C-alpha atoms as a printed R data frame, in Angstrom:
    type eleno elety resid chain resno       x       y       z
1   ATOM     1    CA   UNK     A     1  17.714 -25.236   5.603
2   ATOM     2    CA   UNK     A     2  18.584 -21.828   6.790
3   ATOM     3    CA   UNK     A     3  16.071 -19.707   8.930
4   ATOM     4    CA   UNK     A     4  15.206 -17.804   5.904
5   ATOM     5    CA   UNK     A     5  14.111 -20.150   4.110
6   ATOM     6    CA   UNK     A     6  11.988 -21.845   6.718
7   ATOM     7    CA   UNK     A     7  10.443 -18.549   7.458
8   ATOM     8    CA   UNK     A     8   9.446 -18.070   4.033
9   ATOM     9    CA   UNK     A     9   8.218 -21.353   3.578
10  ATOM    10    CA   UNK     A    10   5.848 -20.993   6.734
11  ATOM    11    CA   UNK     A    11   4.643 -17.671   5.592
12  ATOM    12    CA   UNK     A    12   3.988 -19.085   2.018
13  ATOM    13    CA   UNK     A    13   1.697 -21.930   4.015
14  ATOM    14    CA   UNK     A    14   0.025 -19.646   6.670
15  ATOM    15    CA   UNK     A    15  -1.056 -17.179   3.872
16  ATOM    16    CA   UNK     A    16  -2.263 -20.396   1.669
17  ATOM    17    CA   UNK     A    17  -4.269 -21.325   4.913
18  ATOM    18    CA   UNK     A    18  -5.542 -18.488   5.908
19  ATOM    19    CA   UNK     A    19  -6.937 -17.263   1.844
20  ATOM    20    CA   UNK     A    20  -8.317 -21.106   2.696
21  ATOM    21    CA   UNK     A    21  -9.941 -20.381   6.036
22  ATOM    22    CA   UNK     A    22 -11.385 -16.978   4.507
23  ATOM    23    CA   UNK     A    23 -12.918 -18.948   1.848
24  ATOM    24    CA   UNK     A    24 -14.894 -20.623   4.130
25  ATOM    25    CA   UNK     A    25 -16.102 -17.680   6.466
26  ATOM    26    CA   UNK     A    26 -19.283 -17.891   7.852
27  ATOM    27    CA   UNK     A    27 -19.853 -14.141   7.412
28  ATOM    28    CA   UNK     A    28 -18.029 -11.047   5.661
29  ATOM    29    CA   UNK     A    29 -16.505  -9.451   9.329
30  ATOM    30    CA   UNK     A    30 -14.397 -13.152   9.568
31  ATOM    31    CA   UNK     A    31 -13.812 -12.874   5.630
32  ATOM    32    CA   UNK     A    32 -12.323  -9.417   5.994
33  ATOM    33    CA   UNK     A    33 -10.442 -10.416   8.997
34  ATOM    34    CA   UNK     A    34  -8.794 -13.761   7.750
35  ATOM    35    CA   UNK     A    35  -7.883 -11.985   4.486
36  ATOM    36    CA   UNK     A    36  -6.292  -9.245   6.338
37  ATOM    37    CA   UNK     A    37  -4.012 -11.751   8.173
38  ATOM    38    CA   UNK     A    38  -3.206 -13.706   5.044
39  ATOM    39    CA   UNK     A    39  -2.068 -10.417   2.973
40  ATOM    40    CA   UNK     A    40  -0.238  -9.581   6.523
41  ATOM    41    CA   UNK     A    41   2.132 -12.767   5.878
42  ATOM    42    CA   UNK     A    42   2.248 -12.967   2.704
43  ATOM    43    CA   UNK     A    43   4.045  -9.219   3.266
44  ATOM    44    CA   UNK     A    44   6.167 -11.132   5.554
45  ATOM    45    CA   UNK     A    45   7.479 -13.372   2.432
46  ATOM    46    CA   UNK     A    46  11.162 -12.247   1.620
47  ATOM    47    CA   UNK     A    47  11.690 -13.907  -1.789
48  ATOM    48    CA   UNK     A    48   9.717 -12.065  -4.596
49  ATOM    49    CA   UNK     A    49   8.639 -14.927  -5.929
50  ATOM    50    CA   UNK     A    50   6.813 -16.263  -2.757
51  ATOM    51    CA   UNK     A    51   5.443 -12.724  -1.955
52  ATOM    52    CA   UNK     A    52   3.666 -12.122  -5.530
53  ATOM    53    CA   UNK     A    53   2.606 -15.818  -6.220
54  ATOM    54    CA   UNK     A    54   0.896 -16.377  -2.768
55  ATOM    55    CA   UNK     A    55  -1.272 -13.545  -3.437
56  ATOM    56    CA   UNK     A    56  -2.986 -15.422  -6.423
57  ATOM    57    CA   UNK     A    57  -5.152 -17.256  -3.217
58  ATOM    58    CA   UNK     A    58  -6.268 -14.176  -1.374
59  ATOM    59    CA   UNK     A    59  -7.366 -12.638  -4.867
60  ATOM    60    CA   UNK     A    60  -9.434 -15.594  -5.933
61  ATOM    61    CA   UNK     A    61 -10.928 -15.807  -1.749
62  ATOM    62    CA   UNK     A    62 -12.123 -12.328  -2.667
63  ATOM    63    CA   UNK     A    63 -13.418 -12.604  -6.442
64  ATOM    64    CA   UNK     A    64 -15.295 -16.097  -5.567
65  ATOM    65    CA   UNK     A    65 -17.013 -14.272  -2.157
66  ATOM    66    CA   UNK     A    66 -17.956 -11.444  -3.875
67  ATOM    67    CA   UNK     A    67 -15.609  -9.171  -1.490
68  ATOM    68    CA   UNK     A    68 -13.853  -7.541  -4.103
69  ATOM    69    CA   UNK     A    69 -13.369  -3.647  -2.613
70  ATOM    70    CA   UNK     A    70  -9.196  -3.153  -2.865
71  ATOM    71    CA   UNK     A    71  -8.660  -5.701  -5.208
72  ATOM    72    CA   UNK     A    72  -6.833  -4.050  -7.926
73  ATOM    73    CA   UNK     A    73  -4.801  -2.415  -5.872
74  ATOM    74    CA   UNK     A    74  -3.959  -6.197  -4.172
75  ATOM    75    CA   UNK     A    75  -3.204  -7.211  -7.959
76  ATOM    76    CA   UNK     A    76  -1.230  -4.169  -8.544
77  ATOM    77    CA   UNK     A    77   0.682  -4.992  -5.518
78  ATOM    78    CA   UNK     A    78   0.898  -8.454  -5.941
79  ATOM    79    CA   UNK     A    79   2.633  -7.726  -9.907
80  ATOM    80    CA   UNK     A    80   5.170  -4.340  -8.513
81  ATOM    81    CA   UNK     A    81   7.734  -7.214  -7.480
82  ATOM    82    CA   UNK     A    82   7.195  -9.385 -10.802
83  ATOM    83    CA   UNK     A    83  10.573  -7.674 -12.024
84  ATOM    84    CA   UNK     A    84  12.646  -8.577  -9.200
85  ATOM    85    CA   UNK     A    85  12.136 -12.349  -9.589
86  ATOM    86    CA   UNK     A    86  14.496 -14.205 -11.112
87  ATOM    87    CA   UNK     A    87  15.058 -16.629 -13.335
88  ATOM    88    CA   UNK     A    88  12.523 -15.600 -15.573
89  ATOM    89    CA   UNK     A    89  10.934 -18.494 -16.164
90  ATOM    90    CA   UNK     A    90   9.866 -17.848 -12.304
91  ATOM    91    CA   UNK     A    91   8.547 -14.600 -13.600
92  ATOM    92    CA   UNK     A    92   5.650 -15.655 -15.782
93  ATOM    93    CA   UNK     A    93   4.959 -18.873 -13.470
94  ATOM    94    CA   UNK     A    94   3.695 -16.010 -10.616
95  ATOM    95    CA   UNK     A    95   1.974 -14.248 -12.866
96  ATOM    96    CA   UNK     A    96   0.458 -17.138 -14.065
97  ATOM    97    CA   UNK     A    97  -0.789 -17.900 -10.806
98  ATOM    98    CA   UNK     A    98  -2.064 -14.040 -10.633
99  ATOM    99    CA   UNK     A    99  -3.796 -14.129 -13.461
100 ATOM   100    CA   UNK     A   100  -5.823 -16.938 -13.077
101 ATOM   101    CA   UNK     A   101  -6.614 -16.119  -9.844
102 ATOM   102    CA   UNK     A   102  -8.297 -12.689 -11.500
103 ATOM   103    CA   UNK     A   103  -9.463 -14.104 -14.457
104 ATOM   104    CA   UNK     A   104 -13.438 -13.972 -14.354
105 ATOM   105    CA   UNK     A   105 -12.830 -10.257 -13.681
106 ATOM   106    CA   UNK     A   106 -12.534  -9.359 -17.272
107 ATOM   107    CA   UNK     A   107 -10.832  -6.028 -16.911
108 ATOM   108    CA   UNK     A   108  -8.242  -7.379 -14.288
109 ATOM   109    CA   UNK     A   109  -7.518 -10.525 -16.862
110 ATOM   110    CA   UNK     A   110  -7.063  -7.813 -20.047
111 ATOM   111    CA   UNK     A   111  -4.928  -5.713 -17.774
112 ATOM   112    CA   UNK     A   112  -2.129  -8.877 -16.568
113 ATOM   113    CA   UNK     A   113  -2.568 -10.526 -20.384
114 ATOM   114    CA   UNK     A   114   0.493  -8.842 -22.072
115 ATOM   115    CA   UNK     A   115   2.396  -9.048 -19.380
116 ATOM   116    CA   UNK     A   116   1.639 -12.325 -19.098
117 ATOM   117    CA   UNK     A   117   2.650 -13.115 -22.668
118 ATOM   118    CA   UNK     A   118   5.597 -11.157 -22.476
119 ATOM   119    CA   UNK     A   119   6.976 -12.710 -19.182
120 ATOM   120    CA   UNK     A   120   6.249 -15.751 -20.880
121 ATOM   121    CA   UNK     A   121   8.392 -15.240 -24.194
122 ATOM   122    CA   UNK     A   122  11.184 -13.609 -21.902
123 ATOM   123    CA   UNK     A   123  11.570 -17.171 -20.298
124 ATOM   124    CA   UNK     A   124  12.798 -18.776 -23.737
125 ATOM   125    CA   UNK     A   125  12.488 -21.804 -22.006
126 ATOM   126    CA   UNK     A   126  10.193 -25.025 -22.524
127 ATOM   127    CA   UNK     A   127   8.236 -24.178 -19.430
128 ATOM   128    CA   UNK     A   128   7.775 -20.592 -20.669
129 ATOM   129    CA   UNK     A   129   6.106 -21.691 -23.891
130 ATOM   130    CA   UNK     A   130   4.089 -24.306 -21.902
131 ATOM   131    CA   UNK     A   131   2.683 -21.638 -19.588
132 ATOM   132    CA   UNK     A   132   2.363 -19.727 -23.063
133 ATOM   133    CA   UNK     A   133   0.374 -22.530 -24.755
134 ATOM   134    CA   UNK     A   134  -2.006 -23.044 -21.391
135 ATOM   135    CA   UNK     A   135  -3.314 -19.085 -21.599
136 ATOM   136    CA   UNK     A   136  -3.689 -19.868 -25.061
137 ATOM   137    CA   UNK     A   137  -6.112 -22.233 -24.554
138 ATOM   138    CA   UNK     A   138  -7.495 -20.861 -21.205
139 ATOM   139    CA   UNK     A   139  -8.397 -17.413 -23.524
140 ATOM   140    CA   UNK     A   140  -9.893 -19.547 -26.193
141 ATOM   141    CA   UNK     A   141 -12.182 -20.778 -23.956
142 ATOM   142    CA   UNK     A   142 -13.951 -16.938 -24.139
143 ATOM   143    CA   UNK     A   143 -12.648 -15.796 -27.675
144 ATOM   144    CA   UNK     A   144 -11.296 -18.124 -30.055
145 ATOM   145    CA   UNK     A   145 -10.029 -15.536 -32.105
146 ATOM   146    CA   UNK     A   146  -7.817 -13.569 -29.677
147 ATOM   147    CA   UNK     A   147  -6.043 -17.028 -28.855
148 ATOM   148    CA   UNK     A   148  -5.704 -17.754 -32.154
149 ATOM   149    CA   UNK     A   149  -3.731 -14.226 -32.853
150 ATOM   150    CA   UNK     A   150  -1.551 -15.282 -29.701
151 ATOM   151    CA   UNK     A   151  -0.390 -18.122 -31.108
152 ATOM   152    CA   UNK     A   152   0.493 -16.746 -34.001
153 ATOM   153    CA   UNK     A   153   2.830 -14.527 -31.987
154 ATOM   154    CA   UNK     A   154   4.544 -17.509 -30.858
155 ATOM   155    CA   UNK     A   155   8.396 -18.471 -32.580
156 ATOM   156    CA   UNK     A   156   7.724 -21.213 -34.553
157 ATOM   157    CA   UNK     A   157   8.521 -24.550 -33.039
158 ATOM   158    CA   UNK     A   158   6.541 -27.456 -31.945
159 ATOM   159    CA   UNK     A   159   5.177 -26.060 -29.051
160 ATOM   160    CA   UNK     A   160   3.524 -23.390 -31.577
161 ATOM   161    CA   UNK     A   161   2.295 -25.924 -33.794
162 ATOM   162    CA   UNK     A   162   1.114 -28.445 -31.338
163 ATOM   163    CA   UNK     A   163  -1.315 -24.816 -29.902
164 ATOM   164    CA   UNK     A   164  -2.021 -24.535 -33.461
165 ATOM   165    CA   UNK     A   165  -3.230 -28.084 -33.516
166 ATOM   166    CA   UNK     A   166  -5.145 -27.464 -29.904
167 ATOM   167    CA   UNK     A   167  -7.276 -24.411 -31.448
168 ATOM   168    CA   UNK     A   168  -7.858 -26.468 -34.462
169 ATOM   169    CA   UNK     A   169  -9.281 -29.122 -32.209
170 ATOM   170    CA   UNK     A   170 -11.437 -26.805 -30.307
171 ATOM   171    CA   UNK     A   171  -9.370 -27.605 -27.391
172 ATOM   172    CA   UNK     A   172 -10.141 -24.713 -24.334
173 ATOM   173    CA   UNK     A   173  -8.970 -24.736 -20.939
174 ATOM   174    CA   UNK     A   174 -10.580 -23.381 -17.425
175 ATOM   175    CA   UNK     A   175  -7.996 -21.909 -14.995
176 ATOM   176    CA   UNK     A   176  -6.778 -23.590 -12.340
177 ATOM   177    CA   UNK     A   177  -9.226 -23.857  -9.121
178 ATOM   178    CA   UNK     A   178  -8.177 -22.309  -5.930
179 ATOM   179    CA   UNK     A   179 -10.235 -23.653  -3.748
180 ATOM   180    CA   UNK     A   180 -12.167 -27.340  -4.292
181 ATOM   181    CA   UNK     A   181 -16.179 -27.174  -4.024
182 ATOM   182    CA   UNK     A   182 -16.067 -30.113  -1.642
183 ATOM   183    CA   UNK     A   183 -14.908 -27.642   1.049
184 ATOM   184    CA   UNK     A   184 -18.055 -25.152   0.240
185 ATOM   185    CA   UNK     A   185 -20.355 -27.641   1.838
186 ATOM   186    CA   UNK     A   186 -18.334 -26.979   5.056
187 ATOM   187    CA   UNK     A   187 -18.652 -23.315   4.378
188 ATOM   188    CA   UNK     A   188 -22.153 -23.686   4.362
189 ATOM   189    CA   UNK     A   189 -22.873 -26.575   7.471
């Protein structure tokens, strides 16, 4: 493997480990600190991909501690680089990871939503409807009705009808969890 890609690999890990060890401060000057450091390597990530999708942990660290002062403008800076990933596919797979990271921050999820979708058509792949079909059913969780409109919006295939079928169901989602609650007992010991 090349240097490069070594490098970006380790920065990838240290800024996963580091959102990790922030979760688990003791108090908010170590928070601040160990978030600092992570956003500090995850600048140090050269492929686009690496350096927006990373960020999804440090976002969440700060949303589920209640430390939330700059983060818009970490989402903001986590999406500016969205366009230089490629394939596409990769595109709406980061923001994926973004924008579950910000999801219980209503205004944050609304913002990343049609670019979300968007990213997510632009794919034209399997995966892209996949991702499609899981913020389907992650926004149907909170309003059935706006999901229900999204799917519509979908080209008509199986993957549209097999959401369809979902909704129908009452099937929601939750997104994905950053950090497990088994580690919050440590947090708290």
């Amino acid at each position: 493997m090349p240097e490069s890609e070594t490098m970006k690999s380790d920065a990838w890990k240290s800024c996963l480990e580091l959102a990790w060890d922030a979760w688990r401060a003791r108090d908010g000057a170590e928070f601040d600190r160990l978030i600092r450091a992570a956003l500090k390597v995850r600048d140090r990530c050269g492929d686009p991909y690496e350096r927006s999708a990373v960020a999804a942990w440090p976002l969440r660290a700060m949303i589920e501690r209640d430390r939330t002062d700059g983060l818009g403008r970490l989402m903001n800076n986590a999406v500016e680089t969205i366009d230089a990933i490629e394939p596409p596919i990769s595109r709406a797979d980061a923001l994926f990871l973004i924008w579950q990271a910000i999801h219980p921050i209503k205004k944050y999820r609304e913002q990343l939503l049609p670019m979300q979708v968007a990213a997510c058509h632009a794919a034209k792949s399997w995966k892209g409807y996949y991702i499609l079909s899981e913020v389907i059913l992650i926004v149907a969780a909170d309003d059935p009705d706006a999901a229900r409109a999204l799917a519509a919006k979908m080209a008509d295939g199986k993957e549209k009808r097999a959401t369809l079928r979902k909704l129908d169901d009452g099937t929601t989602l939750s997104p994905r969890p950053f950090f497990w609650h088994r580690q919050a007992s440590q947090r708290n010991s």
